[in-house]
C-alpha atoms as a printed R data frame, in Angstrom:
    type eleno elety resid chain resno       x       y       z
1   ATOM     1    CA   MET     A     1 160.784  58.992  84.714
2   ATOM     2    CA   LYS     A     2 161.681  61.607  87.256
3   ATOM     3    CA   LEU     A     3 162.536  64.607  85.264
4   ATOM     4    CA   SER     A     4 165.672  66.543  86.142
5   ATOM     5    CA   ILE     A     5 165.572  70.310  87.064
6   ATOM     6    CA   LEU     A     6 166.772  71.165  83.310
7   ATOM     7    CA   GLY     A     7 163.689  69.041  81.953
8   ATOM     8    CA   GLN     A     8 161.292  70.449  84.585
9   ATOM     9    CA   VAL     A     9 162.294  73.958  83.352
10  ATOM    10    CA   LYS     A    10 162.088  72.443  79.608
11  ATOM    11    CA   ARG     A    11 158.699  71.031  80.052
12  ATOM    12    CA   ASP     A    12 157.030  74.357  82.107
13  ATOM    13    CA   ARG     A    13 159.045  77.090  80.071
14  ATOM    14    CA   LEU     A    14 155.846  78.553  79.371
15  ATOM    15    CA   LEU     A    15 154.374  79.371  82.933
16  ATOM    16    CA   LEU     A    16 157.879  79.939  84.318
17  ATOM    17    CA   SER     A    17 157.909  82.666  81.001
18  ATOM    18    CA   MET     A    18 154.531  84.084  82.424
19  ATOM    19    CA   PHE     A    19 156.187  84.236  86.324
20  ATOM    20    CA   ALA     A    20 159.520  85.707  85.108
21  ATOM    21    CA   PRO     A    21 157.925  89.565  85.565
22  ATOM    22    CA   VAL     A    22 156.696  88.692  89.096
23  ATOM    23    CA   LEU     A    23 159.979  87.494  90.227
24  ATOM    24    CA   VAL     A    24 161.930  90.188  88.161
25  ATOM    25    CA   TYR     A    25 159.498  92.731  90.153
26  ATOM    26    CA   TYR     A    26 160.170  91.243  93.323
27  ATOM    27    CA   ILE     A    27 163.694  90.654  93.039
28  ATOM    28    CA   LEU     A    28 164.401  94.393  91.858
29  ATOM    29    CA   LEU     A    29 161.999  96.264  94.250
30  ATOM    30    CA   ARG     A    30 161.843  93.657  97.056
31  ATOM    31    CA   TYR     A    31 164.878  91.870  97.870
32  ATOM    32    CA   VAL     A    32 167.578  94.158  96.179
33  ATOM    33    CA   PRO     A    33 166.494  97.365  98.208
34  ATOM    34    CA   MET     A    34 166.981  95.336 101.597
35  ATOM    35    CA   PHE     A    35 170.627  96.165 101.452
36  ATOM    36    CA   GLY     A    36 170.049  99.516 102.076
37  ATOM    37    CA   ILE     A    37 169.050  99.168 105.649
38  ATOM    38    CA   ALA     A    38 172.392  99.016 106.626
39  ATOM    39    CA   ILE     A    39 172.632 102.616 106.163
40  ATOM    40    CA   SER     A    40 170.017 103.244 108.973
41  ATOM    41    CA   PHE     A    41 173.175 101.834 111.366
42  ATOM    42    CA   MET     A    42 175.948 103.984 109.463
43  ATOM    43    CA   ASP     A    43 176.042 108.306 109.642
44  ATOM    44    CA   TYR     A    44 175.065 108.107 105.831
45  ATOM    45    CA   ASN     A    45 176.600 110.629 103.452
46  ATOM    46    CA   LEU     A    46 175.027 110.589  99.846
47  ATOM    47    CA   PHE     A    47 178.634 111.336  98.137
48  ATOM    48    CA   LYS     A    48 180.887 108.820 100.397
49  ATOM    49    CA   GLY     A    49 178.047 106.248  99.528
50  ATOM    50    CA   ILE     A    50 177.670 102.672 102.046
51  ATOM    51    CA   ALA     A    51 181.549 101.809 102.009
52  ATOM    52    CA   GLY     A    52 182.519 105.135 103.088
53  ATOM    53    CA   SER     A    53 180.136 106.070 105.343
54  ATOM    54    CA   PRO     A    54 180.912 105.259 108.931
55  ATOM    55    CA   TRP     A    55 179.125 103.144 111.390
56  ATOM    56    CA   VAL     A    56 176.996 104.595 114.041
57  ATOM    57    CA   GLY     A    57 175.456 101.612 115.802
58  ATOM    58    CA   LEU     A    58 172.034 102.432 117.305
59  ATOM    59    CA   LYS     A    59 172.479 105.867 117.009
60  ATOM    60    CA   TYR     A    60 169.710 107.035 114.974
61  ATOM    61    CA   TYR     A    61 167.082 104.518 117.200
62  ATOM    62    CA   GLU     A    62 167.973 105.761 120.437
63  ATOM    63    CA   MET     A    63 167.764 109.641 118.685
64  ATOM    64    CA   PHE     A    64 164.004 108.676 117.358
65  ATOM    65    CA   PHE     A    65 162.953 107.407 120.910
66  ATOM    66    CA   GLN     A    66 164.325 110.565 122.547
67  ATOM    67    CA   ASN     A    67 162.620 112.809 120.172
68  ATOM    68    CA   ARG     A    68 159.592 113.899 122.000
69  ATOM    69    CA   ASP     A    69 157.324 113.725 118.789
70  ATOM    70    CA   ALA     A    70 158.120 109.736 118.685
71  ATOM    71    CA   TRP     A    71 155.468 108.397 121.026
72  ATOM    72    CA   ASN     A    72 151.913 110.321 119.274
73  ATOM    73    CA   ILE     A    73 153.471 109.492 115.922
74  ATOM    74    CA   ILE     A    74 154.067 105.517 116.745
75  ATOM    75    CA   ARG     A    75 150.365 106.213 118.913
76  ATOM    76    CA   ASN     A    76 148.661 107.673 115.343
77  ATOM    77    CA   THR     A    77 149.943 104.947 113.677
78  ATOM    78    CA   VAL     A    78 148.670 102.045 115.384
79  ATOM    79    CA   LEU     A    79 145.301 103.719 116.089
80  ATOM    80    CA   LEU     A    80 144.963 104.221 112.307
81  ATOM    81    CA   GLY     A    81 145.864 100.328 111.488
82  ATOM    82    CA   PHE     A    82 144.037  98.884 114.389
83  ATOM    83    CA   TYR     A    83 140.633 101.255 113.356
84  ATOM    84    CA   LYS     A    84 141.435 100.240 109.723
85  ATOM    85    CA   LEU     A    85 141.702  96.543 110.931
86  ATOM    86    CA   LEU     A    86 138.634  97.118 112.878
87  ATOM    87    CA   PHE     A    87 136.001  98.025 110.880
88  ATOM    88    CA   GLY     A    88 137.808  97.318 107.683
89  ATOM    89    CA   PHE     A    89 138.606  93.754 108.167
90  ATOM    90    CA   PRO     A    90 134.672  92.843 108.814
91  ATOM    91    CA   ALA     A    91 133.372  94.796 106.248
92  ATOM    92    CA   PRO     A    92 134.331  92.721 102.815
93  ATOM    93    CA   ILE     A    93 132.640  89.263 105.251
94  ATOM    94    CA   LEU     A    94 129.684  91.136 105.699
95  ATOM    95    CA   LEU     A    95 129.332  92.067 102.457
96  ATOM    96    CA   ALA     A    96 130.014  88.673 100.742
97  ATOM    97    CA   LEU     A    97 127.657  86.944 103.170
98  ATOM    98    CA   MET     A    98 125.028  89.400 102.088
99  ATOM    99    CA   LEU     A    99 125.861  89.414  98.230
100 ATOM   100    CA   ASN     A   100 125.740  85.268  99.043
101 ATOM   101    CA   GLU     A   101 122.085  85.204 100.262
102 ATOM   102    CA   VAL     A   102 120.977  87.611  96.759
103 ATOM   103    CA   ARG     A   103 119.402  84.920  94.009
104 ATOM   104    CA   ASN     A   104 118.826  87.389  91.980
105 ATOM   105    CA   THR     A   105 121.990  87.023  89.343
106 ATOM   106    CA   THR     A   106 121.389  90.382  87.487
107 ATOM   107    CA   TYR     A   107 121.098  92.455  90.520
108 ATOM   108    CA   LYS     A   108 124.054  90.475  92.485
109 ATOM   109    CA   ARG     A   109 126.109  91.055  89.421
110 ATOM   110    CA   PHE     A   110 125.097  94.872  89.502
111 ATOM   111    CA   ILE     A   111 126.190  95.345  93.262
112 ATOM   112    CA   GLN     A   112 129.254  93.765  93.323
113 ATOM   113    CA   THR     A   113 130.654  95.577  90.009
114 ATOM   114    CA   VAL     A   114 129.240  98.849  91.927
115 ATOM   115    CA   SER     A   115 131.040  97.512  94.850
116 ATOM   116    CA   TYR     A   116 134.348  96.536  93.108
117 ATOM   117    CA   LEU     A   117 134.721 100.550  91.439
118 ATOM   118    CA   PRO     A   118 136.133 102.328  94.121
119 ATOM   119    CA   TYR     A   119 138.982 100.056  94.458
120 ATOM   120    CA   PHE     A   120 140.141 100.538  90.728
121 ATOM   121    CA   LEU     A   121 140.257 104.979  91.646
122 ATOM   122    CA   SER     A   122 143.627 106.675  92.086
123 ATOM   123    CA   VAL     A   123 144.258 107.903  95.692
124 ATOM   124    CA   VAL     A   124 144.457 111.348  94.358
125 ATOM   125    CA   VAL     A   125 141.023 110.953  92.812
126 ATOM   126    CA   VAL     A   126 140.005 109.468  96.128
127 ATOM   127    CA   ALA     A   127 140.796 112.447  98.673
128 ATOM   128    CA   SER     A   128 139.551 114.805  96.040
129 ATOM   129    CA   LEU     A   129 135.920 113.220  95.922
130 ATOM   130    CA   ILE     A   130 136.573 113.348  99.787
131 ATOM   131    CA   ASP     A   131 137.487 116.946  99.789
132 ATOM   132    CA   MET     A   132 134.879 118.365  97.759
133 ATOM   133    CA   LEU     A   133 132.179 116.141  99.882
134 ATOM   134    CA   LEU     A   134 133.554 117.461 103.106
135 ATOM   135    CA   SER     A   135 134.110 120.748 101.848
136 ATOM   136    CA   PRO     A   136 132.534 123.646 104.042
137 ATOM   137    CA   SER     A   137 131.569 125.773 101.397
138 ATOM   138    CA   THR     A   138 130.798 123.550  98.554
139 ATOM   139    CA   GLY     A   139 130.722 119.945 100.232
140 ATOM   140    CA   TRP     A   140 127.401 117.850 100.048
141 ATOM   141    CA   LEU     A   141 127.427 116.959 103.380
142 ATOM   142    CA   ASN     A   142 127.967 120.469 104.934
143 ATOM   143    CA   HIS     A   143 124.783 121.390 102.776
144 ATOM   144    CA   ALA     A   144 122.662 118.777 104.277
145 ATOM   145    CA   LEU     A   145 123.872 119.756 107.723
146 ATOM   146    CA   GLN     A   146 122.836 123.284 107.048
147 ATOM   147    CA   LYS     A   147 119.477 122.542 105.966
148 ATOM   148    CA   LEU     A   148 119.264 120.757 109.248
149 ATOM   149    CA   GLY     A   149 120.132 123.975 111.225
150 ATOM   150    CA   VAL     A   150 123.638 122.247 112.086
151 ATOM   151    CA   PRO     A   151 126.388 124.797 111.403
152 ATOM   152    CA   ALA     A   152 128.954 123.892 108.539
153 ATOM   153    CA   ILE     A   153 132.295 122.173 110.114
154 ATOM   154    CA   ASN     A   154 135.442 122.162 108.243
155 ATOM   155    CA   PHE     A   155 136.282 118.176 108.815
156 ATOM   156    CA   LEU     A   156 139.819 118.469 107.196
157 ATOM   157    CA   GLN     A   157 140.659 120.956 109.142
158 ATOM   158    CA   GLU     A   158 140.173 119.729 112.214
159 ATOM   159    CA   SER     A   159 141.867 116.784 114.093
160 ATOM   160    CA   GLU     A   160 139.249 114.949 115.788
161 ATOM   161    CA   TRP     A   161 137.604 114.085 112.224
162 ATOM   162    CA   PHE     A   162 140.943 112.708 110.737
163 ATOM   163    CA   ARG     A   163 140.802 109.121 111.721
164 ATOM   164    CA   THR     A   164 137.013 108.881 111.040
165 ATOM   165    CA   ILE     A   165 137.232 110.051 107.415
166 ATOM   166    CA   TYR     A   166 140.248 108.183 106.586
167 ATOM   167    CA   VAL     A   167 139.011 104.617 108.095
168 ATOM   168    CA   SER     A   168 135.362 105.339 106.497
169 ATOM   169    CA   SER     A   169 137.103 105.669 103.222
170 ATOM   170    CA   GLU     A   170 139.181 102.567 103.363
171 ATOM   171    CA   VAL     A   171 136.549 100.660 104.208
172 ATOM   172    CA   TRP     A   172 134.437 102.386 101.142
173 ATOM   173    CA   GLN     A   173 137.169 101.952  98.766
174 ATOM   174    CA   HIS     A   174 138.351  98.342  99.576
175 ATOM   175    CA   ALA     A   175 135.106  96.353 100.798
176 ATOM   176    CA   GLY     A   176 133.780  95.065  97.609
177 ATOM   177    CA   TRP     A   177 137.211  94.054  96.075
178 ATOM   178    CA   GLY     A   178 138.211  92.306  99.360
179 ATOM   179    CA   SER     A   179 134.919  90.887  99.261
180 ATOM   180    CA   ILE     A   180 136.128  88.997  96.300
181 ATOM   181    CA   ILE     A   181 138.224  86.286  98.058
182 ATOM   182    CA   PHE     A   182 135.435  85.411 100.960
183 ATOM   183    CA   LEU     A   183 132.713  84.899  97.883
184 ATOM   184    CA   ALA     A   184 134.962  82.645  96.526
185 ATOM   185    CA   ALA     A   185 135.243  80.426  99.827
186 ATOM   186    CA   MET     A   186 131.529  80.180  99.529
187 ATOM   187    CA   THR     A   187 131.502  78.928  96.349
188 ATOM   188    CA   ALA     A   188 133.555  76.004  97.645
189 ATOM   189    CA   LEU     A   189 131.101  74.908 100.224
190 ATOM   190    CA   ASP     A   190 129.174  72.022  99.579
191 ATOM   191    CA   PRO     A   191 125.218  72.742  98.908
192 ATOM   192    CA   GLN     A   192 124.134  69.379 100.673
193 ATOM   193    CA   LEU     A   193 125.425  71.171 103.782
194 ATOM   194    CA   TYR     A   194 122.649  74.131 103.330
195 ATOM   195    CA   GLU     A   195 120.515  71.294 102.298
196 ATOM   196    CA   ALA     A   196 120.921  69.108 105.610
197 ATOM   197    CA   ALA     A   197 120.307  72.501 107.325
198 ATOM   198    CA   ARG     A   198 116.915  73.186 106.005
199 ATOM   199    CA   MET     A   199 115.837  69.805 106.655
200 ATOM   200    CA   ASP     A   200 116.922  70.424 110.351
201 ATOM   201    CA   GLY     A   201 114.434  73.537 110.012
202 ATOM   202    CA   ALA     A   202 117.113  75.993 110.248
203 ATOM   203    CA   GLY     A   203 116.431  79.744 108.778
204 ATOM   204    CA   ARG     A   204 118.819  81.752 106.450
205 ATOM   205    CA   LEU     A   205 120.543  83.182 109.658
206 ATOM   206    CA   ARG     A   206 120.760  79.903 111.410
207 ATOM   207    CA   GLN     A   207 122.513  78.528 107.638
208 ATOM   208    CA   ILE     A   208 124.886  81.577 107.696
209 ATOM   209    CA   TRP     A   209 125.842  80.938 111.252
210 ATOM   210    CA   HIS     A   210 126.285  76.856 111.263
211 ATOM   211    CA   VAL     A   211 127.374  76.469 107.634
212 ATOM   212    CA   THR     A   212 129.232  79.445 105.830
213 ATOM   213    CA   LEU     A   213 131.091  80.997 108.687
214 ATOM   214    CA   PRO     A   214 132.398  77.787 109.755
215 ATOM   215    CA   GLY     A   215 132.822  76.892 106.045
216 ATOM   216    CA   ILE     A   216 134.885  80.042 105.540
217 ATOM   217    CA   ALA     A   217 136.443  80.159 108.733
218 ATOM   218    CA   PRO     A   218 140.209  79.026 107.712
219 ATOM   219    CA   THR     A   219 140.063  81.766 104.891
220 ATOM   220    CA   VAL     A   220 139.173  84.265 107.366
221 ATOM   221    CA   VAL     A   221 141.964  83.312 109.629
222 ATOM   222    CA   ILE     A   222 144.646  83.572 107.079
223 ATOM   223    CA   MET     A   223 143.567  86.628 105.776
224 ATOM   224    CA   LEU     A   224 143.223  88.297 109.566
225 ATOM   225    CA   ILE     A   225 147.019  87.240 110.259
226 ATOM   226    CA   LEU     A   226 148.294  89.107 106.743
227 ATOM   227    CA   GLN     A   227 145.902  92.254 107.871
228 ATOM   228    CA   VAL     A   228 147.166  92.180 111.346
229 ATOM   229    CA   GLY     A   229 150.696  92.173 109.764
230 ATOM   230    CA   GLN     A   230 149.791  95.144 108.175
231 ATOM   231    CA   VAL     A   231 148.177  96.693 110.950
232 ATOM   232    CA   LEU     A   232 151.508  99.461 111.004
233 ATOM   233    CA   GLU     A   233 151.620  99.841 106.883
234 ATOM   234    CA   ILE     A   234 149.229 102.548 106.612
235 ATOM   235    CA   GLY     A   235 149.136 104.089 103.049
236 ATOM   236    CA   PHE     A   236 151.154 107.402 102.537
237 ATOM   237    CA   ASP     A   237 149.672 108.361  99.803
238 ATOM   238    CA   LYS     A   238 146.033 109.074 101.193
239 ATOM   239    CA   VAL     A   239 147.356 110.023 104.421
240 ATOM   240    CA   PHE     A   240 149.692 112.680 103.213
241 ATOM   241    CA   LEU     A   241 146.695 113.633 100.370
242 ATOM   242    CA   LEU     A   242 143.929 114.457 103.603
243 ATOM   243    CA   SER     A   243 146.133 115.402 106.277
244 ATOM   244    CA   ASN     A   244 147.906 119.030 106.696
245 ATOM   245    CA   ALA     A   245 149.460 120.970 109.524
246 ATOM   246    CA   ALA     A   246 146.102 121.515 111.673
247 ATOM   247    CA   THR     A   247 145.001 118.129 111.558
248 ATOM   248    CA   TYR     A   248 149.246 116.731 112.495
249 ATOM   249    CA   ASP     A   249 147.791 115.624 115.884
250 ATOM   250    CA   THR     A   250 146.094 112.808 114.802
251 ATOM   251    CA   ALA     A   251 147.406 112.460 111.042
252 ATOM   252    CA   ASP     A   252 151.240 112.475 111.675
253 ATOM   253    CA   ILE     A   253 152.192 109.071 111.223
254 ATOM   254    CA   ILE     A   254 155.451 106.910 110.631
255 ATOM   255    CA   SER     A   255 155.582 106.947 106.774
256 ATOM   256    CA   THR     A   256 154.832 111.109 106.696
257 ATOM   257    CA   TYR     A   257 157.509 111.631 109.208
258 ATOM   258    CA   VAL     A   258 159.770 109.861 106.846
259 ATOM   259    CA   TYR     A   259 158.865 111.682 104.236
260 ATOM   260    CA   ARG     A   260 159.391 114.831 106.006
261 ATOM   261    CA   ILE     A   261 162.611 113.599 107.865
262 ATOM   262    CA   GLY     A   262 163.815 111.238 105.082
263 ATOM   263    CA   ILE     A   263 163.202 112.685 101.803
264 ATOM   264    CA   LEU     A   264 162.763 116.541 102.076
265 ATOM   265    CA   LYS     A   265 165.426 117.250 105.093
266 ATOM   266    CA   ALA     A   266 167.900 114.408 103.554
267 ATOM   267    CA   ALA     A   267 168.099 112.342 106.818
268 ATOM   268    CA   TYR     A   268 168.473 109.276 105.006
269 ATOM   269    CA   SER     A   269 170.565 106.980 108.155
270 ATOM   270    CA   TYR     A   270 167.289 108.288 110.376
271 ATOM   271    CA   GLY     A   271 164.197 107.970 107.892
272 ATOM   272    CA   THR     A   272 165.525 104.390 107.379
273 ATOM   273    CA   ALA     A   273 166.251 103.337 111.113
274 ATOM   274    CA   ILE     A   274 162.351 104.319 111.979
275 ATOM   275    CA   ASP     A   275 161.063 102.766 108.415
276 ATOM   276    CA   LEU     A   276 163.278  99.808 109.730
277 ATOM   277    CA   PHE     A   277 161.774  99.663 113.065
278 ATOM   278    CA   MET     A   278 158.078  99.982 112.003
279 ATOM   279    CA   ALA     A   279 158.864  96.965 109.648
280 ATOM   280    CA   VAL     A   280 160.300  94.789 112.262
281 ATOM   281    CA   ILE     A   281 157.272  95.409 114.905
282 ATOM   282    CA   GLY     A   282 155.007  94.130 111.463
283 ATOM   283    CA   PHE     A   283 157.093  91.326 111.416
284 ATOM   284    CA   PHE     A   284 156.462  90.137 115.030
285 ATOM   285    CA   LEU     A   285 152.796  90.971 114.632
286 ATOM   286    CA   VAL     A   286 152.599  88.343 111.935
287 ATOM   287    CA   TYR     A   287 154.665  85.788 113.667
288 ATOM   288    CA   ALA     A   288 152.444  86.054 117.205
289 ATOM   289    CA   SER     A   289 149.459  86.365 115.430
290 ATOM   290    CA   ASN     A   290 150.096  83.353 113.489
291 ATOM   291    CA   LYS     A   291 151.347  81.807 116.333
292 ATOM   292    CA   ILE     A   292 147.913  81.908 118.238
293 ATOM   293    CA   SER     A   293 146.027  80.673 115.441
294 ATOM   294    CA   ARG     A   294 147.995  77.539 115.026
295 ATOM   295    CA   ARG     A   295 148.108  77.046 119.268
296 ATOM   296    CA   PHE     A   296 144.473  77.224 119.304
297 ATOM   297    CA   GLY     A   297 143.093  76.066 115.785
298 ATOM   298    CA   GLU     A   298 144.413  74.376 112.750
299 ATOM   299    CA   THR     A   299 144.739  76.752 110.778
300 ATOM   300    CA   SER     A   300 147.974  79.246 110.022
301 ATOM   301    CA   LEU     A   301 150.341  80.467 107.448
302 ATOM   302    CA   TRP     A   302 153.477  78.147 108.506
C-alpha cells in the first residue's frame, strides 16, 4: 500500500529531523540572501532600504567594466582559479592512487592521518605558518637558501611569488582530504578485475592505468565539473591574509576587491553587481563543462 506524503513524513521523521539543520542552514544562508541581488540594479541606500531605493538598471555593471582595474582583477581571479584547478585537482587523485598501492595497513593509516590534518587547520593558522616559513629574517626556507649562498627573499612582499605560494598552500591543505572520495571509489572496484589483469601479465602501473583509472573515471569527471564551477570562487580569507599592497598586481581578486569597495567603502550596490557577475560566469562554466562531459561521455551532473 502506497503511503501518503504525511505517512512518509511520519515514517521517516527521524531521518528528516537529522536533515532539518542542513535544510535550515541552506534556506537562511543560501536562498534567503539571494533576494539581496536586487540591490545590484538599484542605487541602494541603507536608510531607505530596498523599497525606497531607485532602480538604475545596469549602471554598476557598466561602471565595473569601465574601471581600469577591472580586467587586472578578473585576470588575477581567473589565473589563481586555473592554477588551483591545474595543480590542485590531480593532487588528491595521485595521492589516492599511491595510498591504494600501500599494503602495510599501519603505515597507510599513518600517511592518511598526516595528509588529512592540514585540512582541519584554520586559514589564520595556515597563513601564520606560511609567514613563519617564508619570513626573510626567521623563515626556515630563507635560512636554507642563505646556507646555499642565495640571499634572503621576501616572498610575501614580491608579487611574482604570490600565486606560487597560494596554490602550493592550497594543494598541501586540501590534497589529503580530497583523496577520501577517490579512495572510496577505488574500494568499490571489483578485485577480480585486478586478478584478471595480473593473469594477463599486467604490473602495478598497468593495473592502475587499465583498471583503477577507468574504474574511478565517473567520480573524477563529476568532481572535475564541480571544480570547474568553482574556478572563480577563490577563498577570500587566505588571499586577504597573505596579500598586501605590494602584491596587489597578482593578489587582488574579485572577493578582496568587493570587500574593499562594498564593505569598507559602503558601495553595496557596486559590490553586489561585481559578485553577481562572477557568480553568473561560474554557473555558465558548470553548465558548459557538464554539457561537454555529457556529449563526449556518459557521466554528467544532470
